[in-house]
mmCIF file of C-alpha atoms in Angstrom:
data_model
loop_
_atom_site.group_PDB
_atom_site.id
_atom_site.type_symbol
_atom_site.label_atom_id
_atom_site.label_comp_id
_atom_site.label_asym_id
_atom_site.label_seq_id
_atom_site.Cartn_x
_atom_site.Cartn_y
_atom_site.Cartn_z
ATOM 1 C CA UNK A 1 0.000 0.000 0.000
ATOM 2 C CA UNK A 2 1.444 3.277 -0.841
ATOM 3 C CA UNK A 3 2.945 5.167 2.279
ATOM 4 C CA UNK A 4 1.377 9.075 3.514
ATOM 5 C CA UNK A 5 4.117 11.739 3.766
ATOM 6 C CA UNK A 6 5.365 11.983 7.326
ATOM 7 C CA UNK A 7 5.544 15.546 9.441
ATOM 8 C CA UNK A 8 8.277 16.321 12.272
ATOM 9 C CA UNK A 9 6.094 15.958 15.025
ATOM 10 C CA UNK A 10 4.880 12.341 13.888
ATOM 11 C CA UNK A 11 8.649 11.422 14.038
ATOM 12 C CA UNK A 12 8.984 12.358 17.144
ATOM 13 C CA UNK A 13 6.158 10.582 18.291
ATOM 14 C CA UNK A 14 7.569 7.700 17.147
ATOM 15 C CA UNK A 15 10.535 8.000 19.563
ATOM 16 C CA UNK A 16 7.904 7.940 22.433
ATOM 17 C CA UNK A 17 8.148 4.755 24.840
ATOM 18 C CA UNK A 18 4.179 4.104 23.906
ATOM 19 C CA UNK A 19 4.485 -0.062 23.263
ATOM 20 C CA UNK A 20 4.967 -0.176 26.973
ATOM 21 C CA UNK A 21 1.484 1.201 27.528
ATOM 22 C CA UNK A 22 -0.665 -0.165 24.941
ATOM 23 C CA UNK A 23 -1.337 -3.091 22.772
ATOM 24 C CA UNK A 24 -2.671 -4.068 19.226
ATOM 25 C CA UNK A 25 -6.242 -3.658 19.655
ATOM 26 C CA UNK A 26 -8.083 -7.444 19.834
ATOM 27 C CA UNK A 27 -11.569 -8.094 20.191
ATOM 28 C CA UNK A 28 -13.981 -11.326 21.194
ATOM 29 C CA UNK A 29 -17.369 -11.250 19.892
ATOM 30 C CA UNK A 30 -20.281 -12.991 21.131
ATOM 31 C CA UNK A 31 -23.986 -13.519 20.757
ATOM 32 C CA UNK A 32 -25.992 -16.711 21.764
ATOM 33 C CA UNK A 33 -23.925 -19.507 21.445
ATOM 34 C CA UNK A 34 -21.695 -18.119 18.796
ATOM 35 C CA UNK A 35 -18.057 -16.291 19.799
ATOM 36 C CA UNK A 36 -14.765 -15.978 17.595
ATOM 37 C CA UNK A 37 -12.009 -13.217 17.882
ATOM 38 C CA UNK A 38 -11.396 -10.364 15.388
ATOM 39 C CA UNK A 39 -7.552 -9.030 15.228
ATOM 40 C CA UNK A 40 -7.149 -5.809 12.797
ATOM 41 C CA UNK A 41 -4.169 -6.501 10.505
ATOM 42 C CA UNK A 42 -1.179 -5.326 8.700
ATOM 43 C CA UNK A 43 0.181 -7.101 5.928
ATOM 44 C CA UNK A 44 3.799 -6.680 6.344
ATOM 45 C CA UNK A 45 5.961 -6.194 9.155
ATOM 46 C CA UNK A 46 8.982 -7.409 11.044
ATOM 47 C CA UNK A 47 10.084 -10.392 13.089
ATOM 48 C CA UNK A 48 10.892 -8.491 16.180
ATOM 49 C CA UNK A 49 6.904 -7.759 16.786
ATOM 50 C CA UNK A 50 6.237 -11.717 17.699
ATOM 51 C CA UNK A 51 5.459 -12.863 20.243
ATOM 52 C CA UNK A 52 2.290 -11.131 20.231
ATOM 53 C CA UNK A 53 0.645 -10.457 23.325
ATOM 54 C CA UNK A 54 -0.488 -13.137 25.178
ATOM 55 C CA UNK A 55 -4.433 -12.615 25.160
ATOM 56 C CA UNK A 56 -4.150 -12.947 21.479
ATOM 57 C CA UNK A 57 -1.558 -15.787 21.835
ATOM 58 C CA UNK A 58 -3.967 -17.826 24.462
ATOM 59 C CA UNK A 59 -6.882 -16.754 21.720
ATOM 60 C CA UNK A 60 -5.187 -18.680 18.948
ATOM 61 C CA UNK A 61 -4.930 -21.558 20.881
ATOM 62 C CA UNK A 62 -8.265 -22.137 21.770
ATOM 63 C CA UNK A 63 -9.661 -21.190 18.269
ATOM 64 C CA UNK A 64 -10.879 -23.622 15.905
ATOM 65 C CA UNK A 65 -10.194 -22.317 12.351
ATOM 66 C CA UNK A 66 -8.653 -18.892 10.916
ATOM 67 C CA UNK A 67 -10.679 -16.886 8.934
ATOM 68 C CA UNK A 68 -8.653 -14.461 6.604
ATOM 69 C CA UNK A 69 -9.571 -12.036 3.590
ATOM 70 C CA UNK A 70 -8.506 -14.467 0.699
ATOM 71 C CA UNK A 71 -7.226 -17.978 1.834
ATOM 72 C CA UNK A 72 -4.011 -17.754 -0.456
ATOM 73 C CA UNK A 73 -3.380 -21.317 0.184
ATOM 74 C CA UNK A 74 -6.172 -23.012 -1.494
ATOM 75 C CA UNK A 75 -7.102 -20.627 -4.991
ATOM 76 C CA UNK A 76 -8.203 -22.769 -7.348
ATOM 77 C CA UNK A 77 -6.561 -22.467 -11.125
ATOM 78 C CA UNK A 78 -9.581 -21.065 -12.856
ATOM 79 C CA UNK A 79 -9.018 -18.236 -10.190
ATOM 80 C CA UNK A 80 -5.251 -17.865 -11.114
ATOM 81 C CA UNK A 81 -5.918 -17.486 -14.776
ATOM 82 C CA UNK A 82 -9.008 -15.009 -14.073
ATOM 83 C CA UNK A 83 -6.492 -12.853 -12.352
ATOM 84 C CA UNK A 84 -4.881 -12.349 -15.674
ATOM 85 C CA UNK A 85 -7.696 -10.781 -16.972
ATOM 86 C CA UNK A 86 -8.514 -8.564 -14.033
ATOM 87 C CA UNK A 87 -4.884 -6.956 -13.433
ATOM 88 C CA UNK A 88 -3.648 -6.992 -16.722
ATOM 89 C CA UNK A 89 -4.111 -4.562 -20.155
ATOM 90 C CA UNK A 90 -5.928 -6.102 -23.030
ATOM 91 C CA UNK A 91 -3.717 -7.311 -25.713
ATOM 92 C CA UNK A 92 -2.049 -5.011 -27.616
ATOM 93 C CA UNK A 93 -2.313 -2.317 -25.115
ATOM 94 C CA UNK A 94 0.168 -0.906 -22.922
ATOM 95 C CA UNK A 95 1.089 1.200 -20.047
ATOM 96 C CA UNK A 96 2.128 4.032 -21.839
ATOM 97 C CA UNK A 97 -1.014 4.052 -23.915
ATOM 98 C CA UNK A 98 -2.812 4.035 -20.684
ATOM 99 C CA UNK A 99 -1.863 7.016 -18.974
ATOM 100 C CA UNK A 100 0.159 10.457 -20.133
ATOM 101 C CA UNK A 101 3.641 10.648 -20.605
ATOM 102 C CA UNK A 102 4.799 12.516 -18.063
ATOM 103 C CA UNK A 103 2.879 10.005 -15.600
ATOM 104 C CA UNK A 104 4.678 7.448 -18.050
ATOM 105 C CA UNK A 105 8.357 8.533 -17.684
ATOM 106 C CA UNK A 106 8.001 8.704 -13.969
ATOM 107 C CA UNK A 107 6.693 5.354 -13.895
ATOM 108 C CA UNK A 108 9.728 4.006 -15.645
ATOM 109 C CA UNK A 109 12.176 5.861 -13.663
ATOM 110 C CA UNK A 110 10.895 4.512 -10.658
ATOM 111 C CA UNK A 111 11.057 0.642 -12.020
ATOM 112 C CA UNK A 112 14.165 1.457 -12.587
ATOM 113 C CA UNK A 113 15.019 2.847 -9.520
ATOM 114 C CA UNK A 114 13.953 -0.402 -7.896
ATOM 115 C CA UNK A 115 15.710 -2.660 -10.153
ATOM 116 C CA UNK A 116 12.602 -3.825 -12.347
ATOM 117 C CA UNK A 117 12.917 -5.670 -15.445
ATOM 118 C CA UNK A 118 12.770 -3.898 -18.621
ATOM 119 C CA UNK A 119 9.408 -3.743 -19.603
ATOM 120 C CA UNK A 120 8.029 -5.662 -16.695
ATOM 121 C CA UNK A 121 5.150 -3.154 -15.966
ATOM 122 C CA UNK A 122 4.396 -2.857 -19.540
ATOM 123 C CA UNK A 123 1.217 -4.884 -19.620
ATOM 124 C CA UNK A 124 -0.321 -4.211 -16.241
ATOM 125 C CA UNK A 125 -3.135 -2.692 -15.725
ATOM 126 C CA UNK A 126 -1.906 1.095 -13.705
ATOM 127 C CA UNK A 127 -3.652 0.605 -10.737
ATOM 128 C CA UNK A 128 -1.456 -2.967 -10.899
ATOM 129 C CA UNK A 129 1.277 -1.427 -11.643
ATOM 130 C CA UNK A 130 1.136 1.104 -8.748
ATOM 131 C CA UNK A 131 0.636 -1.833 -6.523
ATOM 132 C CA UNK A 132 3.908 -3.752 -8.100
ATOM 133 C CA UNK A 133 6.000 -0.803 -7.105
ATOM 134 C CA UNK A 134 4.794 -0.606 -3.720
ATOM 135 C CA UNK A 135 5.516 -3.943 -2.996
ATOM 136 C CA UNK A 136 8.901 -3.735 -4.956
ATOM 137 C CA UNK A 137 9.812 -0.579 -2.564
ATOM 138 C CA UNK A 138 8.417 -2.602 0.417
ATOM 139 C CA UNK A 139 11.060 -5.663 -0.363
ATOM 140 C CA UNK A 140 14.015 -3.022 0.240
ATOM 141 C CA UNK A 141 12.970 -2.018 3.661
ATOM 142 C CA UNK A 142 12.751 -3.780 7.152
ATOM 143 C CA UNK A 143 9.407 -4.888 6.653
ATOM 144 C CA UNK A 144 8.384 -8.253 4.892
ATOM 145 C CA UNK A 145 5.047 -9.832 4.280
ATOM 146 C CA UNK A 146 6.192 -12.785 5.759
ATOM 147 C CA UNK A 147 6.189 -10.901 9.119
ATOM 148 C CA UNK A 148 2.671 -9.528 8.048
ATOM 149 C CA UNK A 149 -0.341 -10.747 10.844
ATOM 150 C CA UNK A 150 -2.494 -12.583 8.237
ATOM 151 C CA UNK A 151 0.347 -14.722 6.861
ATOM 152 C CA UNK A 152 1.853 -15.268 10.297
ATOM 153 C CA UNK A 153 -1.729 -16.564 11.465
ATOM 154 C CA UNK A 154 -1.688 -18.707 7.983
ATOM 155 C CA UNK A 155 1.674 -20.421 8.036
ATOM 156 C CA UNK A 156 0.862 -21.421 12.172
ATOM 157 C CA UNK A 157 -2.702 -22.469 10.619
ATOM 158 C CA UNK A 158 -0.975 -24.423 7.746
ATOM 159 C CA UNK A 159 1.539 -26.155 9.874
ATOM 160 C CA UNK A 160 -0.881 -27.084 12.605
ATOM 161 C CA UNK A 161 -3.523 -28.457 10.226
ATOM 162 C CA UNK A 162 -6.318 -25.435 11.593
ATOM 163 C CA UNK A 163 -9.273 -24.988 8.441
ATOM 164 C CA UNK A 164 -8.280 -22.095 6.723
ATOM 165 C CA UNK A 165 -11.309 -20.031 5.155
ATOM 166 C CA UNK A 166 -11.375 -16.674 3.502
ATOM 167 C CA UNK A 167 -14.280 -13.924 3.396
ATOM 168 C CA UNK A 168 -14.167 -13.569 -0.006
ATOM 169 C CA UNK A 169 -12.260 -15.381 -3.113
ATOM 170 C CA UNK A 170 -9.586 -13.821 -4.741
ATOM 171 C CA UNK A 171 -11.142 -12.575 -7.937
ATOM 172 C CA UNK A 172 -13.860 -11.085 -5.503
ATOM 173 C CA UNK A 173 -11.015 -9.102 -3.913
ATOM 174 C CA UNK A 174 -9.197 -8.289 -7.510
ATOM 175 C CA UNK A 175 -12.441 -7.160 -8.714
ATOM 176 C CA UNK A 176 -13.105 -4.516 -5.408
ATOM 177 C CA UNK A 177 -9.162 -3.684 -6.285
ATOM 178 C CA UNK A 178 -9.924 -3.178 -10.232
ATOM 179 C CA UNK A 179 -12.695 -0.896 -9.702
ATOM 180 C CA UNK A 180 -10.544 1.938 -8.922
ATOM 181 C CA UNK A 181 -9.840 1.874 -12.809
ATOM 182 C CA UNK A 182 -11.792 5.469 -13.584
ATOM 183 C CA UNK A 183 -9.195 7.071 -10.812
ATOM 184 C CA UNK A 184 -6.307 4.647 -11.409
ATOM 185 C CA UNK A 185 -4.031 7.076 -12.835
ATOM 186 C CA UNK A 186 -4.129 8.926 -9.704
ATOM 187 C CA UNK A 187 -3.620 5.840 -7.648
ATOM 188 C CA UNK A 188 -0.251 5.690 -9.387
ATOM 189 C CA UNK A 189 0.823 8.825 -9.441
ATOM 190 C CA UNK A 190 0.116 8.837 -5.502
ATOM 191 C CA UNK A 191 2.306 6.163 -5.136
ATOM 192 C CA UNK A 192 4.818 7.652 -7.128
ATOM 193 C CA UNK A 193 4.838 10.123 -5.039
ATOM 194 C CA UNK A 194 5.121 8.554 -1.541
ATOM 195 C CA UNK A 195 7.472 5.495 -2.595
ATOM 196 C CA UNK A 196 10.772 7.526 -1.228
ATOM 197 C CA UNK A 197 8.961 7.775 2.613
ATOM 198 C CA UNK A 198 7.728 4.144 2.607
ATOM 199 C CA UNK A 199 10.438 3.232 4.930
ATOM 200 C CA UNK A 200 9.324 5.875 7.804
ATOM 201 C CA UNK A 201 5.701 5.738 6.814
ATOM 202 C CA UNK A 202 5.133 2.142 6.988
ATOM 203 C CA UNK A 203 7.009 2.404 10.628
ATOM 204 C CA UNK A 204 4.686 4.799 11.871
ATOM 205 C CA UNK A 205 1.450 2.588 10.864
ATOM 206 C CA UNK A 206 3.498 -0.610 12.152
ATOM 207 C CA UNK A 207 4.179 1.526 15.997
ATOM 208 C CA UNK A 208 0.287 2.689 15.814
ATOM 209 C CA UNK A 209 -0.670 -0.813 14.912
ATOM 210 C CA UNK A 210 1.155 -2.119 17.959
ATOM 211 C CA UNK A 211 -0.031 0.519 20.234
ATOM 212 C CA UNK A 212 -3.559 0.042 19.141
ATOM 213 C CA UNK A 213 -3.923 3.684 18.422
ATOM 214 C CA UNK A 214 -7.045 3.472 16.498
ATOM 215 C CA UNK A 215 -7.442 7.349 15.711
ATOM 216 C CA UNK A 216 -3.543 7.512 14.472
ATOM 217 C CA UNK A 217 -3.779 4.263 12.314
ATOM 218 C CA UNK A 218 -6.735 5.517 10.542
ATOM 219 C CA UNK A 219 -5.230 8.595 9.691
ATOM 220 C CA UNK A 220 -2.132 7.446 8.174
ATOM 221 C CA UNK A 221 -3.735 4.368 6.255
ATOM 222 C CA UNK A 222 -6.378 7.127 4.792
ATOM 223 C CA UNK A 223 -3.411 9.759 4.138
ATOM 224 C CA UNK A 224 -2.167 7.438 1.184
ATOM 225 C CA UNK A 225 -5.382 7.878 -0.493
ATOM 226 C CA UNK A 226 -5.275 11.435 0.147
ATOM 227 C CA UNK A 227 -7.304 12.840 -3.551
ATOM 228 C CA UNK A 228 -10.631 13.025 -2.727
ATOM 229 C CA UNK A 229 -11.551 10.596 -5.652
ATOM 230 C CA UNK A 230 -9.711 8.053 -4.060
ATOM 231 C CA UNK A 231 -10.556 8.678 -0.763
ATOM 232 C CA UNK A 232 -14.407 7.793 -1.874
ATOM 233 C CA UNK A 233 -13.606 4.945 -3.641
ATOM 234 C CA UNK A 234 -11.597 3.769 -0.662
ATOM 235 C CA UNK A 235 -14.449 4.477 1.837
ATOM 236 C CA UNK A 236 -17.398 3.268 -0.232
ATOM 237 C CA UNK A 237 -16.299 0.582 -2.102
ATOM 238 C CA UNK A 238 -12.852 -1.220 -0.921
ATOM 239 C CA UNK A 239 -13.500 -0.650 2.959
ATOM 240 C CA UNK A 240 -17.981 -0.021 3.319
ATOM 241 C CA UNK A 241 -18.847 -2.535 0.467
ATOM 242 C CA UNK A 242 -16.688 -5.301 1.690
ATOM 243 C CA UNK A 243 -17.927 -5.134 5.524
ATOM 244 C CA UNK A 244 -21.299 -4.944 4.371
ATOM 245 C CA UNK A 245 -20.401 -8.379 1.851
ATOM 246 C CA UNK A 246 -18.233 -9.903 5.275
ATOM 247 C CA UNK A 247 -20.677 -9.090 7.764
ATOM 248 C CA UNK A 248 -23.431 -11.835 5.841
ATOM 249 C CA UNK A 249 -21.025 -14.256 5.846
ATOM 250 C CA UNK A 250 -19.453 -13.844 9.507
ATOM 251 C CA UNK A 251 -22.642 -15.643 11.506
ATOM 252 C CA UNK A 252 -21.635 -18.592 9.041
ATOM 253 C CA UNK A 253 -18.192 -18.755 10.156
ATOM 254 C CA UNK A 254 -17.113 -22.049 12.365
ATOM 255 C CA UNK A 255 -17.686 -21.243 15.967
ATOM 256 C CA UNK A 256 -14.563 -19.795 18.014
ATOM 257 C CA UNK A 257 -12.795 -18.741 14.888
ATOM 258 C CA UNK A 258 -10.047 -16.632 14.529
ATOM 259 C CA UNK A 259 -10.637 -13.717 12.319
ATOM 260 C CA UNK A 260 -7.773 -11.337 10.874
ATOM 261 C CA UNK A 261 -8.346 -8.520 8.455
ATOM 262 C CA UNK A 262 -7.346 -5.476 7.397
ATOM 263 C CA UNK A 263 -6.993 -3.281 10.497
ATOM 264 C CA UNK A 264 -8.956 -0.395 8.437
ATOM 265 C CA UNK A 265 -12.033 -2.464 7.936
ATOM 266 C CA UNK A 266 -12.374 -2.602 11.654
ATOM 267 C CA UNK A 267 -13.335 1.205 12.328
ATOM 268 C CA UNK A 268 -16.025 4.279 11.645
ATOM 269 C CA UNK A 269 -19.473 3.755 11.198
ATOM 270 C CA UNK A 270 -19.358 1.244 8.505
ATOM 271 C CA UNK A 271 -16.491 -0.675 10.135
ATOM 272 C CA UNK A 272 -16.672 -4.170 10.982
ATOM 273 C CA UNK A 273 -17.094 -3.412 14.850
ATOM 274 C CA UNK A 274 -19.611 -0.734 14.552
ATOM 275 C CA UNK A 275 -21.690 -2.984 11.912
ATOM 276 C CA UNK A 276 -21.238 -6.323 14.442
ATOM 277 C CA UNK A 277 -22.714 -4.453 17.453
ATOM 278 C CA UNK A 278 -25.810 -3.214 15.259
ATOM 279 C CA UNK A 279 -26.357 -7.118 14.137
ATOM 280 C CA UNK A 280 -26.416 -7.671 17.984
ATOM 281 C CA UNK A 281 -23.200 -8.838 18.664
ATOM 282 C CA UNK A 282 -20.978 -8.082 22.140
ATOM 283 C CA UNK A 283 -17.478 -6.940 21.541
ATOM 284 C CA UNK A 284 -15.461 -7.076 24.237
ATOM 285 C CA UNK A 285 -11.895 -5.645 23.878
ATOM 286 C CA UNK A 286 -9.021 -7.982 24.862
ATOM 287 C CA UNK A 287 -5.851 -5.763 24.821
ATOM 288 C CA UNK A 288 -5.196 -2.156 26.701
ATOM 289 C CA UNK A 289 -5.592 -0.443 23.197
ATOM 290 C CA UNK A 290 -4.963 3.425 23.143
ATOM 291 C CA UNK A 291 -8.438 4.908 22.079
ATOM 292 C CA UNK A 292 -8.324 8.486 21.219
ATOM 293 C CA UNK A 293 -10.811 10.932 19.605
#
């Protein structure tokens, strides 16, 4: 995900001693009979955050199956060649007929920049192309997806033979990613923009992850999508339309299941928590998570 532009005093908040007061924030949700946990997450990060604390540790133990987004370990091949067709340019089309030059020539020097092939953004779709470069920037910092909290959760799920199920298939999720394509141009020229401050960025959202700073991590995961035609799209359709989609299939899910999605999908009025406690379910919060207005 492309990274929002840092100011001073957010770097010096990130010298303050705040993990010792506050966790990740961590939910259990009940009603009748039926409880599993929900765990906002963040898709890359690094090795020195685990262990995580130990009410979501003790959680994961006594949970029954993991319930993800997308359960990357079972897509089935008619999904992998549907992909294709979702992220990349009809033939004979290319990037650079796509979007203008300047946008173009910046898009290049940045591939370049990051040590991609020749040509290797060429035939993707440029809303797939802005996401290639983020996650090309993201493979020269500290933080790795491997570290990330839904593919931690889904290696200890693989290894320990827990079901795996996802909340939506992968085309689903290409398709809610796809439908930027009117305002895709300024998707990459954001990231084009913010690639040289992923580094600090993405270690401000990882601290206000950990600290469970719910106001803070909102506010830098929105800043990326800063134009206000992106910041609709963002709030309608890849955040409100999902919940609405997840929250039908949530009183399906196994009972005691361990739920982990994007940390973004949790908040605001047509966030997973708000939307849970109007279909009558209890949330009770599981970490000391710093709340602020």
């Amino acid at each position: 995900m492309p990274a929002p532009r840092l100011l001073l005093p957010l770097l010096f908040w990130l010298l303050l001693p705040t993990r010792l007061l506050a966790e990740p924030a961590f939910y259990q949700l009940s009603k009748g009979d039926q409880q599993f946990w929900l765990l906002g997450s963040i898709h890359a990060a690094e090795a020195s955050i685990y262990p995580l604390p130990t009410s979501i540790e003790r959680a994961w133990a006594q949970s029954r199956a993991l319930v993800v987004e997308v359960d990357m370990q079972n897509i089935p091949s008619s999904e992998w060649q549907q992909m294709a067709g979702l992220t990349r340019l009809p033939g004979g089309q290319t990037l650079a007929s796509q979007i203008d030059a300047a946008l173009y020539r910046r898009t290049l020097a940045a591939a370049k920049q990051l040590g991609l092939p020749d040509g290797s953004l060429d035939g993707l779709q440029p809303w797939f192309a802005a996401i290639t470069l983020t996650q090309s920037a993201l493979a020269k910092t500290a933080f790795s997806g491997e570290y990330g909290i839904d593919q931690h959760f889904t290696t200890l799920a693989a290894k320990g033979g827990k079901p795996i199920q996802g909340l939506e298939s992968l085309t689903e999720q290409l398709g809610y990613l796809a439908s930027v394509a009117e305002h895709q141009d300024l998707m990459l020229s954001a990231t084009l923009d913010e690639l040289p401050e992923l580094d600090a960025s993405f270690a401000a959202i990882l601290q206000a992850w950990q600290d469970g700073d719910q106001s803070r991590l909102i506010a830098l995961l929105k800043a990326d999508m800063a134009p206000p035609e992106l910041q609709q799209w963002l709030e309608q359709v890849l955040l409100a339309k999902r919940n609405h989609n997840w929250l039908k299939r949530l009183d399906r899910l196994p009972n005691e299941s361990f739920v982990v999605v994007g940390a973004l999908h949790l908040y605001g009025d047509q966030g997973l928590l708000a939307l849970l406690e109007g279909a009558g379910w209890r949330i009770d919060a599981l970490t000391k998570a710093r709340i602020q207005g």
